Coordinates of C-alpha atoms in Angstrom, one line a residue:
Chain Y
M467 CA 2.6 -28.8 5.5
D468 CA 1.8 -30.7 2.3
F469 CA -1.9 -30.9 3.1
V470 CA -2.3 -27.4 1.7
F471 CA -1.3 -28.6 -1.7
D472 CA -4.3 -31.0 -1.9
Y473 CA -6.4 -27.9 -2.4
I474 CA -4.2 -25.5 -4.4
D475 CA -1.5 -25.7 -7.0
P476 CA 1.9 -25.3 -5.3
P477 CA 3.4 -22.5 -7.5
L478 CA 0.1 -20.5 -7.3
F479 CA 0.1 -21.0 -3.6
A480 CA 3.7 -19.7 -3.4
A481 CA 2.9 -16.7 -5.5
V482 CA -0.1 -15.7 -3.4
L483 CA 1.6 -16.3 -0.1
L484 CA 4.8 -14.5 -1.1
S485 CA 3.0 -11.5 -2.4
V486 CA 0.6 -11.2 0.5
L487 CA 3.4 -11.5 3.1
F488 CA 5.6 -9.1 1.3
V489 CA 3.0 -6.4 0.8
W490 CA 2.0 -6.9 4.4
F491 CA 5.6 -6.3 5.7
L492 CA 6.0 -3.4 3.2
V493 CA 2.9 -1.6 4.5
Q494 CA 3.7 -2.3 8.1
G495 CA 7.0 -0.3 7.6
V496 CA 9.5 -3.1 8.0
P497 CA 12.8 -2.3 6.1
I498 CA 12.1 -3.5 2.5
A499 CA 15.2 -5.8 2.5
V500 CA 14.1 -7.6 5.7
G501 CA 10.5 -7.8 4.3
I502 CA 11.9 -9.5 1.2
A503 CA 13.9 -11.9 3.2
V504 CA 11.3 -12.9 5.9
S505 CA 8.4 -13.2 3.4
S506 CA 10.6 -15.4 1.2
I507 CA 11.7 -17.6 4.1
L508 CA 8.2 -18.1 5.4
T509 CA 7.0 -19.1 1.9
G510 CA 10.0 -21.4 1.5
L511 CA 9.1 -23.2 4.7
F512 CA 6.1 -24.8 2.9
F513 CA 8.5 -26.3 0.4
L514 CA 11.7 -27.1 2.3
P515 CA 12.5 -28.7 5.6
L516 CA 12.9 -26.1 8.4
E517 CA 16.7 -26.4 8.8
T518 CA 17.4 -26.4 5.0
A519 CA 15.2 -23.4 4.5
F520 CA 17.1 -21.3 7.1
F521 CA 20.5 -22.5 6.1
M522 CA 19.8 -22.0 2.4
A523 CA 18.6 -18.5 3.1
T524 CA 22.0 -17.5 4.7
Q525 CA 23.9 -19.0 1.8
K526 CA 21.8 -17.3 -0.8
M527 CA 22.2 -14.0 0.9
Y528 CA 26.0 -14.3 0.9
A529 CA 26.0 -15.6 -2.7
G530 CA 23.9 -12.7 -3.8
I531 CA 26.6 -10.2 -3.0
D532 CA 29.6 -12.3 -3.7
S533 CA 30.2 -10.6 -7.1
F534 CA 33.1 -8.4 -8.4
T535 CA 30.7 -6.6 -10.8
L536 CA 28.7 -5.3 -7.9
L537 CA 31.6 -3.3 -6.7
A538 CA 31.0 -0.9 -9.6
I539 CA 28.0 0.4 -7.7
P540 CA 29.8 1.9 -4.7
F541 CA 32.4 3.4 -7.0
F542 CA 29.9 5.1 -9.3
I543 CA 28.0 6.4 -6.3
L544 CA 31.2 7.8 -4.8
S545 CA 32.1 9.4 -8.1
G546 CA 28.7 11.1 -8.3
N547 CA 28.9 12.4 -4.7
L548 CA 32.4 13.8 -5.4
M549 CA 31.1 15.6 -8.6
N550 CA 28.2 17.0 -6.7
K551 CA 30.4 18.8 -4.1
G552 CA 33.7 19.1 -5.9
G553 CA 32.9 21.7 -8.6
I554 CA 32.2 19.3 -11.6
A555 CA 28.4 19.7 -11.3
I556 CA 28.6 23.5 -11.3
R557 CA 30.7 23.5 -14.5
L558 CA 28.2 21.3 -16.2
I559 CA 25.4 23.5 -15.2
N560 CA 27.2 26.5 -16.6
L561 CA 27.6 24.6 -19.9
A562 CA 24.0 23.7 -19.8
K563 CA 23.0 27.4 -19.4
L564 CA 24.9 28.1 -22.6
M565 CA 23.0 25.4 -24.4
G566 CA 19.5 26.0 -23.1
G567 CA 19.6 29.8 -22.9
R568 CA 17.5 30.9 -25.8
L569 CA 14.2 29.0 -25.2
P570 CA 11.2 30.2 -23.3
G571 CA 11.7 29.0 -19.7
S572 CA 15.5 28.8 -20.4
L573 CA 16.4 28.1 -16.8
A574 CA 14.1 25.0 -16.7
H575 CA 15.7 23.8 -20.0
T576 CA 19.1 24.4 -18.5
N577 CA 18.1 22.2 -15.6
V578 CA 17.1 19.3 -18.0
I579 CA 20.3 19.6 -20.0
A580 CA 22.4 19.7 -16.9
N581 CA 20.6 16.6 -15.6
M582 CA 21.5 14.8 -18.9
L583 CA 25.1 16.0 -18.7
F584 CA 25.4 15.0 -15.1
G585 CA 23.8 11.7 -15.9
S586 CA 26.4 11.0 -18.5
L587 CA 29.1 11.2 -15.8
S588 CA 27.3 9.8 -12.8
G589 CA 25.1 6.7 -12.5
S590 CA 22.4 7.9 -10.2
A591 CA 19.2 9.9 -10.8
I592 CA 19.1 10.9 -7.1
A593 CA 22.6 12.5 -7.3
A594 CA 21.5 14.4 -10.4
A595 CA 18.3 15.6 -8.8
A596 CA 20.1 16.8 -5.7
A597 CA 23.1 18.4 -7.4
V598 CA 21.4 20.1 -10.3
G599 CA 18.1 20.9 -8.5
G600 CA 20.0 22.3 -5.5
V601 CA 21.7 24.9 -7.7
M602 CA 18.9 25.6 -10.2
A603 CA 16.0 25.9 -7.8
P604 CA 17.1 29.2 -6.2
L605 CA 18.1 30.7 -9.6
Q606 CA 14.6 29.9 -11.0
R607 CA 12.9 31.3 -7.9
K608 CA 14.7 34.6 -8.4
E609 CA 13.5 34.7 -12.0
G610 CA 9.9 34.3 -11.0
Y611 CA 9.4 30.7 -11.9
D612 CA 6.8 28.8 -9.9
P613 CA 9.1 26.8 -7.5
S614 CA 6.9 23.7 -7.8
F615 CA 7.2 23.9 -11.6
S616 CA 10.9 24.1 -11.5
A617 CA 11.1 21.2 -9.0
T618 CA 8.9 19.1 -11.3
V619 CA 11.1 19.7 -14.3
N620 CA 14.1 18.7 -12.3
I621 CA 12.5 15.6 -10.9
C622 CA 11.1 14.5 -14.3
S623 CA 14.4 14.8 -16.1
A624 CA 16.7 13.3 -13.4
P625 CA 15.9 9.7 -14.4
A626 CA 17.5 10.3 -17.8
G627 CA 20.8 9.9 -15.8
I628 CA 20.1 6.2 -15.1
L629 CA 19.6 5.5 -18.8
I630 CA 22.5 7.6 -20.0
P631 CA 25.6 5.6 -19.0
P632 CA 27.2 5.1 -16.6
S633 CA 24.3 3.7 -14.7
G634 CA 24.0 1.9 -11.4
P635 CA 20.6 0.4 -12.1
L636 CA 21.8 -1.0 -15.5
I637 CA 24.7 -2.8 -13.7
L638 CA 22.2 -4.2 -11.2
Y639 CA 20.0 -5.4 -14.1
S640 CA 23.0 -7.0 -15.8
L641 CA 23.7 -8.9 -12.7
V642 CA 20.3 -10.2 -11.9
S643 CA 19.5 -11.0 -15.5
G644 CA 22.4 -13.4 -15.5
G645 CA 25.1 -11.4 -17.1
T646 CA 23.6 -9.3 -19.9
S647 CA 26.5 -7.3 -21.4
I648 CA 27.0 -4.1 -19.5
A649 CA 28.7 -2.5 -22.5
A650 CA 25.6 -3.2 -24.7
L651 CA 23.2 -1.9 -22.0
F652 CA 25.3 1.2 -21.5
V653 CA 25.5 2.1 -25.2
G654 CA 21.8 1.2 -25.7
G655 CA 20.8 3.6 -22.9
Y656 CA 21.9 6.8 -24.7
L657 CA 18.9 7.1 -27.1
P658 CA 16.1 6.4 -24.5
G659 CA 17.9 8.7 -22.0
I660 CA 18.1 11.5 -24.6
L661 CA 14.5 10.9 -25.6
M662 CA 13.4 11.3 -22.0
G663 CA 15.3 14.6 -21.6
L664 CA 14.0 16.0 -24.9
S665 CA 10.4 15.2 -24.1
V666 CA 10.6 16.9 -20.7
M667 CA 12.0 19.9 -22.6
L668 CA 9.2 19.8 -25.1
V669 CA 6.5 19.9 -22.3
T670 CA 8.5 22.6 -20.5
Y671 CA 8.6 24.7 -23.7
F672 CA 4.8 24.7 -24.0
I673 CA 4.1 25.4 -20.3
A674 CA 6.8 28.1 -20.1
R675 CA 5.4 29.8 -23.2
K676 CA 1.9 29.7 -21.8
R677 CA 3.0 31.1 -18.5
G678 CA 5.3 33.7 -20.1
Y679 CA 8.6 32.6 -18.6
V680 CA 11.0 34.5 -20.7
S681 CA 14.4 33.4 -21.9
A682 CA 16.8 35.1 -19.5
A683 CA 19.4 37.2 -21.1
M684 CA 22.8 35.5 -20.7
Q685 CA 23.9 36.6 -17.3
E686 CA 27.2 34.9 -17.5
E687 CA 29.4 37.3 -19.5
R688 CA 32.4 35.2 -19.3
G689 CA 32.2 34.1 -22.9
A690 CA 31.0 30.9 -24.3
L691 CA 34.4 29.5 -25.1
R692 CA 35.6 29.9 -21.5
I693 CA 32.5 28.1 -20.1
F694 CA 33.0 25.3 -22.6
F695 CA 36.7 24.9 -21.8
D696 CA 35.9 24.9 -18.1
A697 CA 33.7 21.8 -18.6
V698 CA 36.0 20.0 -20.9
P699 CA 38.0 18.1 -18.2
S700 CA 34.7 16.9 -16.8
L701 CA 33.3 15.8 -20.1
L702 CA 36.6 14.0 -20.9
M703 CA 35.6 11.5 -18.3
I704 CA 32.9 10.2 -20.6
V705 CA 35.5 9.3 -23.2
V706 CA 37.8 7.7 -20.6
V707 CA 35.3 5.7 -18.6
I708 CA 32.5 4.8 -21.0
G709 CA 35.0 4.6 -23.9
G710 CA 37.2 2.3 -21.8
I711 CA 34.3 0.0 -20.9
I712 CA 33.0 -0.2 -24.5
I713 CA 36.3 -1.0 -26.1
G714 CA 37.0 -3.5 -23.3
A715 CA 40.1 -1.7 -21.8
F716 CA 38.6 -2.4 -18.4
T717 CA 35.6 -4.0 -16.8
A718 CA 32.7 -1.9 -15.5
T719 CA 34.0 -2.2 -12.0
E720 CA 37.4 -1.0 -13.0
G721 CA 35.8 1.8 -15.0
A722 CA 33.8 2.8 -12.0
A723 CA 37.0 3.0 -9.9
V724 CA 38.7 5.1 -12.6
A725 CA 35.6 7.4 -12.6
A726 CA 35.8 7.8 -8.8
L727 CA 39.5 8.6 -9.0
Y728 CA 39.0 11.0 -11.9
S729 CA 36.3 12.9 -9.9
L730 CA 38.5 12.9 -6.9
V731 CA 41.5 14.4 -8.8
L732 CA 39.4 17.0 -10.5
S733 CA 37.7 18.0 -7.2
L734 CA 41.1 18.4 -5.5
A735 CA 42.2 20.5 -8.4
Y736 CA 39.1 22.7 -8.3
R737 CA 39.6 23.3 -4.5
L738 CA 35.9 23.9 -3.9
A739 CA 35.1 21.2 -1.4
T740 CA 36.2 21.2 2.2
P741 CA 37.8 18.2 3.9
A742 CA 34.5 17.7 5.8
E743 CA 32.6 17.5 2.5
Y744 CA 35.0 14.8 1.2
W745 CA 34.4 12.8 4.4
D746 CA 30.7 13.3 4.1
A747 CA 30.8 12.1 0.4
L748 CA 32.6 9.0 1.6
K749 CA 30.2 8.3 4.4
S750 CA 27.1 8.8 2.4
T751 CA 28.5 6.6 -0.4
M752 CA 29.0 3.8 2.2
V753 CA 25.5 4.1 3.6
T754 CA 23.8 4.2 0.2
S755 CA 25.9 1.3 -1.1
A756 CA 25.4 -0.8 2.0
T757 CA 21.6 -0.5 1.8
I758 CA 21.7 -1.5 -1.9
L759 CA 24.0 -4.5 -1.1
F760 CA 21.7 -5.6 1.7
L761 CA 18.7 -5.4 -0.6
I762 CA 20.6 -7.5 -3.2
A763 CA 21.5 -10.1 -0.5
A764 CA 17.9 -10.3 0.6
S765 CA 16.7 -10.7 -2.9
G766 CA 19.1 -13.6 -3.3
I767 CA 16.7 -15.5 -0.9
M768 CA 13.6 -14.4 -2.9
S769 CA 14.9 -15.5 -6.3
Y770 CA 15.9 -18.8 -4.8
V771 CA 12.4 -19.3 -3.3
M772 CA 10.9 -18.3 -6.6
T773 CA 12.9 -20.9 -8.4
I774 CA 12.1 -23.8 -6.2
T775 CA 8.4 -22.9 -6.1
G776 CA 8.1 -22.3 -9.8
L777 CA 6.5 -18.9 -9.2
P778 CA 7.6 -17.2 -12.4
D779 CA 5.6 -19.8 -14.3
V780 CA 2.5 -18.7 -12.6
V781 CA 3.0 -15.2 -13.9
A782 CA 4.1 -16.4 -17.3
D783 CA 1.0 -18.5 -17.6
G784 CA -1.2 -15.6 -16.5
L785 CA 0.4 -13.4 -19.2
R786 CA 0.1 -16.1 -21.9
Y787 CA -3.6 -15.8 -21.5
F788 CA -3.3 -12.6 -23.5
D789 CA -2.0 -14.5 -26.5
D790 CA -0.8 -11.5 -28.5
P791 CA 2.9 -10.5 -27.7
L792 CA 2.1 -6.9 -28.2
V793 CA -0.6 -7.0 -25.6
I794 CA 1.6 -8.9 -23.2
L795 CA 4.2 -6.2 -23.6
L796 CA 1.6 -3.6 -22.7
V797 CA 0.3 -5.5 -19.7
M798 CA 3.9 -6.0 -18.5
N799 CA 4.6 -2.3 -18.7
L800 CA 1.4 -1.4 -16.9
A801 CA 2.2 -3.8 -14.1
F802 CA 5.7 -2.2 -13.8
L803 CA 4.2 1.2 -13.7
I804 CA 1.8 0.2 -10.9
V805 CA 4.6 -1.4 -8.9
G806 CA 6.9 1.6 -9.6
T807 CA 4.5 4.0 -8.0
F808 CA 5.0 2.5 -4.5
M809 CA 8.2 0.6 -4.8
D810 CA 11.7 2.0 -5.2
L811 CA 13.8 1.2 -8.3
T812 CA 16.4 -1.1 -6.7
P813 CA 14.1 -3.5 -5.0
A814 CA 11.7 -3.5 -8.0
V815 CA 14.5 -4.4 -10.4
L816 CA 15.7 -7.1 -8.1
I817 CA 12.3 -8.7 -7.6
F818 CA 10.8 -8.4 -11.1
T819 CA 13.7 -9.2 -13.3
P820 CA 13.7 -12.9 -12.5
I821 CA 9.9 -13.1 -12.8
F822 CA 9.5 -11.2 -16.2
L823 CA 12.8 -11.9 -18.0
P824 CA 11.7 -15.5 -19.0
I825 CA 8.4 -14.5 -20.5
S826 CA 9.9 -11.5 -22.2
A827 CA 12.4 -13.8 -23.9
E828 CA 9.5 -16.0 -24.9
I829 CA 7.8 -13.1 -26.7
G830 CA 11.0 -12.3 -28.5
L831 CA 12.5 -9.4 -26.5
D832 CA 16.2 -9.1 -26.4
P833 CA 17.5 -8.9 -22.8
V834 CA 19.1 -5.6 -23.6
H835 CA 15.8 -4.2 -24.9
F836 CA 13.9 -5.6 -22.0
G837 CA 16.3 -4.2 -19.4
L838 CA 16.3 -0.7 -20.8
M839 CA 12.5 -0.7 -21.1
M840 CA 12.2 -1.9 -17.5
I841 CA 14.7 0.7 -16.2
F842 CA 12.9 3.4 -18.2
N843 CA 9.6 2.3 -16.6
M844 CA 11.0 2.0 -13.1
G845 CA 12.7 5.4 -13.6
M846 CA 9.2 6.8 -14.1
G847 CA 8.2 4.9 -10.9
S848 CA 10.9 6.8 -9.0
I849 CA 9.2 10.1 -9.8
T850 CA 5.5 9.1 -9.2
P851 CA 3.9 9.7 -5.9
P852 CA 3.3 8.4 -3.2
V853 CA 6.7 6.8 -3.1
G854 CA 9.7 7.7 -5.2
S855 CA 13.3 8.4 -4.2
V856 CA 13.9 11.0 -7.0
L857 CA 10.6 12.7 -6.1
F858 CA 11.6 12.9 -2.4
V859 CA 15.0 14.3 -3.1
G860 CA 13.8 16.7 -5.8
C861 CA 11.2 18.1 -3.4
S862 CA 13.5 18.5 -0.5
V863 CA 16.3 20.3 -2.4
A864 CA 13.7 22.7 -3.9
G865 CA 11.8 23.2 -0.6
V866 CA 8.4 22.3 -2.0
T867 CA 5.9 19.6 -0.9
I868 CA 5.1 16.4 -2.7
E869 CA 1.5 17.6 -3.2
Q870 CA 2.6 20.8 -5.0
V871 CA 4.7 18.7 -7.4
T872 CA 2.0 16.1 -7.9
K873 CA -0.3 18.8 -9.4
Q874 CA 2.3 19.7 -12.0
L875 CA 3.4 16.1 -12.9
L876 CA 0.6 15.1 -15.2
P877 CA 1.6 16.6 -18.6
F878 CA 5.2 15.4 -18.0
L879 CA 4.1 11.8 -17.1
A880 CA 1.9 11.7 -20.2
A881 CA 4.9 12.6 -22.4
L882 CA 7.1 10.1 -20.6
F883 CA 4.4 7.4 -21.1
V884 CA 4.5 8.1 -24.8
D885 CA 8.3 7.7 -24.7
L886 CA 7.9 4.4 -22.8
M887 CA 5.7 3.0 -25.5
I888 CA 8.2 4.0 -28.1
V889 CA 11.0 2.3 -26.1
A890 CA 8.8 -0.8 -25.7
Y891 CA 7.5 -1.2 -29.2
W892 CA 10.5 0.0 -31.2
P893 CA 13.5 -2.2 -30.4
G894 CA 15.6 -0.2 -32.9
L895 CA 15.8 2.7 -30.4
T896 CA 17.6 0.6 -27.8
L897 CA 19.3 -2.0 -30.0
S898 CA 20.7 -0.1 -33.0
L899 CA 23.6 1.6 -31.2
P900 CA 24.8 -1.5 -29.4
R901 CA 24.7 -3.3 -32.8
L902 CA 26.5 -0.5 -34.5
F903 CA 29.3 -0.8 -32.0
G904 CA 29.3 -4.6 -32.4
L905 CA 28.4 -5.2 -28.8
M906 CA 25.7 -7.7 -29.5
Chain B
M726 CA 24.1 6.3 28.5
L727 CA 22.2 4.1 26.0
K728 CA 22.4 6.9 23.4
S729 CA 26.1 7.4 23.8
S730 CA 26.9 3.7 23.5
K731 CA 24.7 3.6 20.3
T732 CA 26.5 6.6 18.9
A733 CA 29.9 5.1 19.8
I734 CA 29.2 1.8 18.0
E735 CA 27.8 3.6 15.0
S736 CA 30.8 6.0 14.7
C737 CA 33.1 3.0 14.8
L738 CA 31.2 1.3 12.1
I739 CA 30.9 4.2 9.7
V740 CA 34.6 5.2 10.1
A741 CA 35.7 1.6 9.6
T742 CA 33.6 1.0 6.5
S743 CA 34.4 4.4 4.9
V744 CA 38.1 3.6 5.3
M745 CA 37.5 0.2 3.7
L746 CA 35.8 2.0 0.8
L747 CA 38.9 4.1 0.3
C748 CA 41.1 1.1 0.4
M749 CA 38.9 -0.7 -2.2
L750 CA 39.2 2.3 -4.5
G751 CA 43.0 2.2 -4.1
L752 CA 43.1 -1.6 -4.8
A753 CA 40.8 -1.4 -7.8
I754 CA 43.0 1.4 -9.3
W755 CA 46.0 -0.7 -8.6
Q756 CA 44.4 -3.6 -10.5
V757 CA 44.1 -1.4 -13.6
A758 CA 47.5 0.2 -13.2
S759 CA 49.4 -3.0 -12.6
R760 CA 47.9 -4.4 -15.8
Y761 CA 48.7 -1.5 -18.1
I762 CA 51.7 0.1 -16.5
L763 CA 53.6 -2.8 -15.0
Q764 CA 52.3 -5.3 -17.6
S765 CA 51.9 -7.8 -14.8
P766 CA 48.4 -7.8 -13.5
A767 CA 48.0 -8.2 -9.7
I768 CA 46.2 -11.4 -9.2
Y769 CA 45.2 -11.0 -5.6
T770 CA 43.2 -7.8 -6.0
E771 CA 40.0 -9.3 -7.3
E772 CA 39.4 -11.7 -4.4
T773 CA 40.5 -9.1 -1.8
L774 CA 38.2 -6.6 -3.3
R775 CA 35.3 -9.0 -3.3
F776 CA 35.8 -10.0 0.4
T777 CA 36.3 -6.4 1.5
M778 CA 33.1 -5.3 -0.2
I779 CA 31.1 -8.0 1.5
W780 CA 32.5 -7.0 4.9
A781 CA 32.1 -3.3 4.3
G782 CA 28.6 -3.8 2.8
L783 CA 27.3 -5.9 5.7
M784 CA 28.9 -3.8 8.4
G785 CA 27.5 -0.7 6.6
S786 CA 24.1 -2.3 6.7
A787 CA 24.3 -2.7 10.4
Y788 CA 25.1 1.0 10.7
A789 CA 22.1 1.8 8.4
F790 CA 19.9 -0.3 10.7
G791 CA 21.1 1.7 13.7
T792 CA 20.5 5.0 12.0
D793 CA 17.2 3.9 10.3
Q794 CA 18.5 4.5 6.8
H795 CA 17.2 1.3 5.1
L796 CA 14.5 1.9 2.5
R797 CA 11.1 1.4 4.0
L798 CA 7.6 2.7 3.6
V799 CA 6.4 5.0 6.4
F800 CA 3.0 6.1 5.3
L801 CA 1.1 3.8 7.7
L802 CA 3.4 4.7 10.6
E803 CA 2.8 8.4 9.9
K804 CA -0.9 8.0 9.9
L805 CA -1.0 6.3 13.3
P806 CA -1.4 8.0 16.6
P807 CA 1.9 8.1 18.7
A808 CA 1.0 5.1 20.8
G809 CA 0.1 2.9 17.8
R810 CA 3.2 4.1 16.0
R811 CA 5.4 3.1 18.9
I812 CA 3.9 -0.4 19.0
L813 CA 4.2 -0.9 15.3
Q814 CA 7.8 0.3 15.4
T815 CA 8.5 -2.1 18.2
I816 CA 7.0 -5.0 16.2
N817 CA 9.1 -4.0 13.2
G818 CA 12.2 -3.8 15.3
L819 CA 11.6 -7.2 16.7
I820 CA 11.1 -8.6 13.2
V821 CA 14.5 -7.2 12.2
I822 CA 16.1 -8.8 15.4
F823 CA 14.4 -12.1 14.7
F824 CA 15.7 -12.1 11.1
S825 CA 19.3 -11.2 12.1
M826 CA 19.3 -13.8 14.9
V827 CA 18.0 -16.7 12.8
I828 CA 19.4 -16.0 9.4
L829 CA 22.5 -14.1 10.0
L830 CA 23.6 -15.5 13.4
L831 CA 22.5 -19.1 13.4
G832 CA 22.9 -19.6 9.7
G833 CA 26.1 -17.5 9.7
L834 CA 27.7 -19.6 12.4
R835 CA 26.9 -22.7 10.5
M836 CA 28.5 -21.2 7.4
V837 CA 31.6 -20.3 9.4
A838 CA 31.8 -23.8 10.8
S839 CA 31.5 -25.5 7.4
G840 CA 33.7 -22.8 5.7
M841 CA 36.7 -23.7 7.8
D842 CA 37.4 -26.6 5.3
Q843 CA 37.0 -24.4 2.2
I844 CA 40.1 -22.5 1.1
S845 CA 39.8 -19.4 -1.1
P846 CA 41.5 -20.1 -4.4
I847 CA 43.9 -17.1 -4.6
L848 CA 44.5 -15.8 -1.1
N849 CA 44.5 -19.2 0.4
I850 CA 42.5 -18.2 3.5
Q851 CA 39.9 -20.3 5.1
M852 CA 36.4 -19.1 3.9
G853 CA 35.2 -19.5 7.5
Y854 CA 37.0 -16.4 8.4
I855 CA 35.3 -14.5 5.6
Y856 CA 31.9 -15.8 6.6
M857 CA 32.6 -14.5 10.1
V858 CA 31.1 -11.2 9.0
L859 CA 27.6 -12.7 9.1
P860 CA 27.4 -13.5 12.8
I861 CA 29.3 -10.3 13.7
C862 CA 26.7 -8.3 11.7
A863 CA 23.9 -10.2 13.3
V864 CA 25.1 -9.2 16.8
L865 CA 25.6 -5.5 15.7
I866 CA 22.2 -5.3 14.1
S867 CA 20.5 -6.8 17.1
V868 CA 22.3 -4.6 19.5
L869 CA 21.6 -1.4 17.6
Q870 CA 18.0 -2.3 17.0
G871 CA 17.6 -3.2 20.6
L872 CA 19.1 0.1 21.7
N873 CA 16.7 1.9 19.3
L874 CA 13.8 0.2 20.9
C875 CA 15.0 1.0 24.4
L876 CA 15.4 4.6 23.4
L877 CA 11.9 4.6 21.9
W878 CA 10.3 3.5 25.1
Q879 CA 12.6 5.5 27.3
E880 CA 11.6 8.6 25.4
K881 CA 8.0 7.8 26.1
N882 CA 8.5 7.4 29.8
A883 CA 10.6 10.6 30.0
T884 CA 8.2 13.0 28.3
G885 CA 4.9 11.3 28.2
K886 CA 4.6 12.0 24.5
P887 CA 7.2 10.6 22.1
N888 CA 8.7 12.2 19.0

């Protein structure tokens, strides 16, 4: 099929063909993983002999998931699912009520703080949106909050959990970026994650004041100390797991296993979940992890095809056209935002890391900075319609439609965009903590 | 009949993979515990965990194909009239079957054959046995997808209007 190359530059041809096929399969509704694999193989056929292309595809799929680090993802998901049902989430929410109780729109602030606390124990924005939103939505409805407003606050603050460690997406990024230090990414995620939560709170404050949502009088009369001590065993997990990973007592995978065990033991002690709920937690962990693993396997084929066709160079050349690194950074972020509106976080990270990491290094971005910026950006993508996993889950637990939430999203997205620009253009925000801890 | 055999396969898969997940948790904890408590790290855990994860992950994927839980966009499907939706779903199902037959089954069988000479460094097992999960999954995915397609068309014939 070499005749094609008489007319068009091979890498450019690969880039066009791969994107067209992939988008085609995506729109048609083929599972994204299969769309990634088939479009890559079809593109690869122009560059490799038929048999080699097929056999390489199988090998790359296997090699893509043959990694011990990857095992951290199922364990962190399991731990999040256990916290959700086992009584840890509710204790964190009570603690958050204590902290957010005096501001206008206090229950919405409680929701944001609880999402940040939950995110500091679990590595998934979806788990946070489901756990915290599920408890907070009925409470806010009772207090006369517009249900679509409370759902929006929950949805917009949930991605803070994938920046605040532990974080599944950061582990994924570490893997596809060729081993960026997980400890450095984890520590670097704190400030952007907190920034995200605080800006959602700021927007909430103004909207709540305008609409006259009052600060509810503290309904829990159990005493602040009691509530705090109730949450201490859960919060200790941060020290054990993140502390252990940072000082190098164990790897991220082992830390994730410890987190899952810790959540299991606490849940058993709290006696809130039924055996059926434990079984459900296990099953849903397996399904979520399997779909992520399958996506990773499929992207193994795609990154191989990208390498042999020289596709990242096409993108890099296109970006170099802008000359100024600051402009390239902006264009890169806008591209991610556009992709993020219709593609979920996991496939987007898997596909775009190999394309954009080289050019980001060229303009002088540290891989830790680039990774956190990308995850922040893709986190925004997971809340923007039409497609976003956090958006879907947040709407379904609150019982509102996506259209209702879409109307409320704009001021929050504007604030998050400002945050994104801060994250992108001020490396100190992401890099100072990892440097302080000597992780990079 | 079709439905019950599909449910039976799926239940087996989800029970097997969930139990594997629990075993992995136990092994990973043991890896930490043996290092700090017994002062003699277990060497076999890393490789065992890796292989178990690949098996559980791929078999779990087959389950997710059967129950339609893989990430995909549905906005076009939802816009189509029932007949068009059924045709597009059939095409999508056939693409999945084609993918699993060519990449996972044929490619997998070749990896199994060539992997019989490779020995895993720690557990000393032939890698061919580990690669066996690829063809096994290919068959499971194709069978479950095939059953889904049969059910899709059976539903249409039974009621005249599907879904």
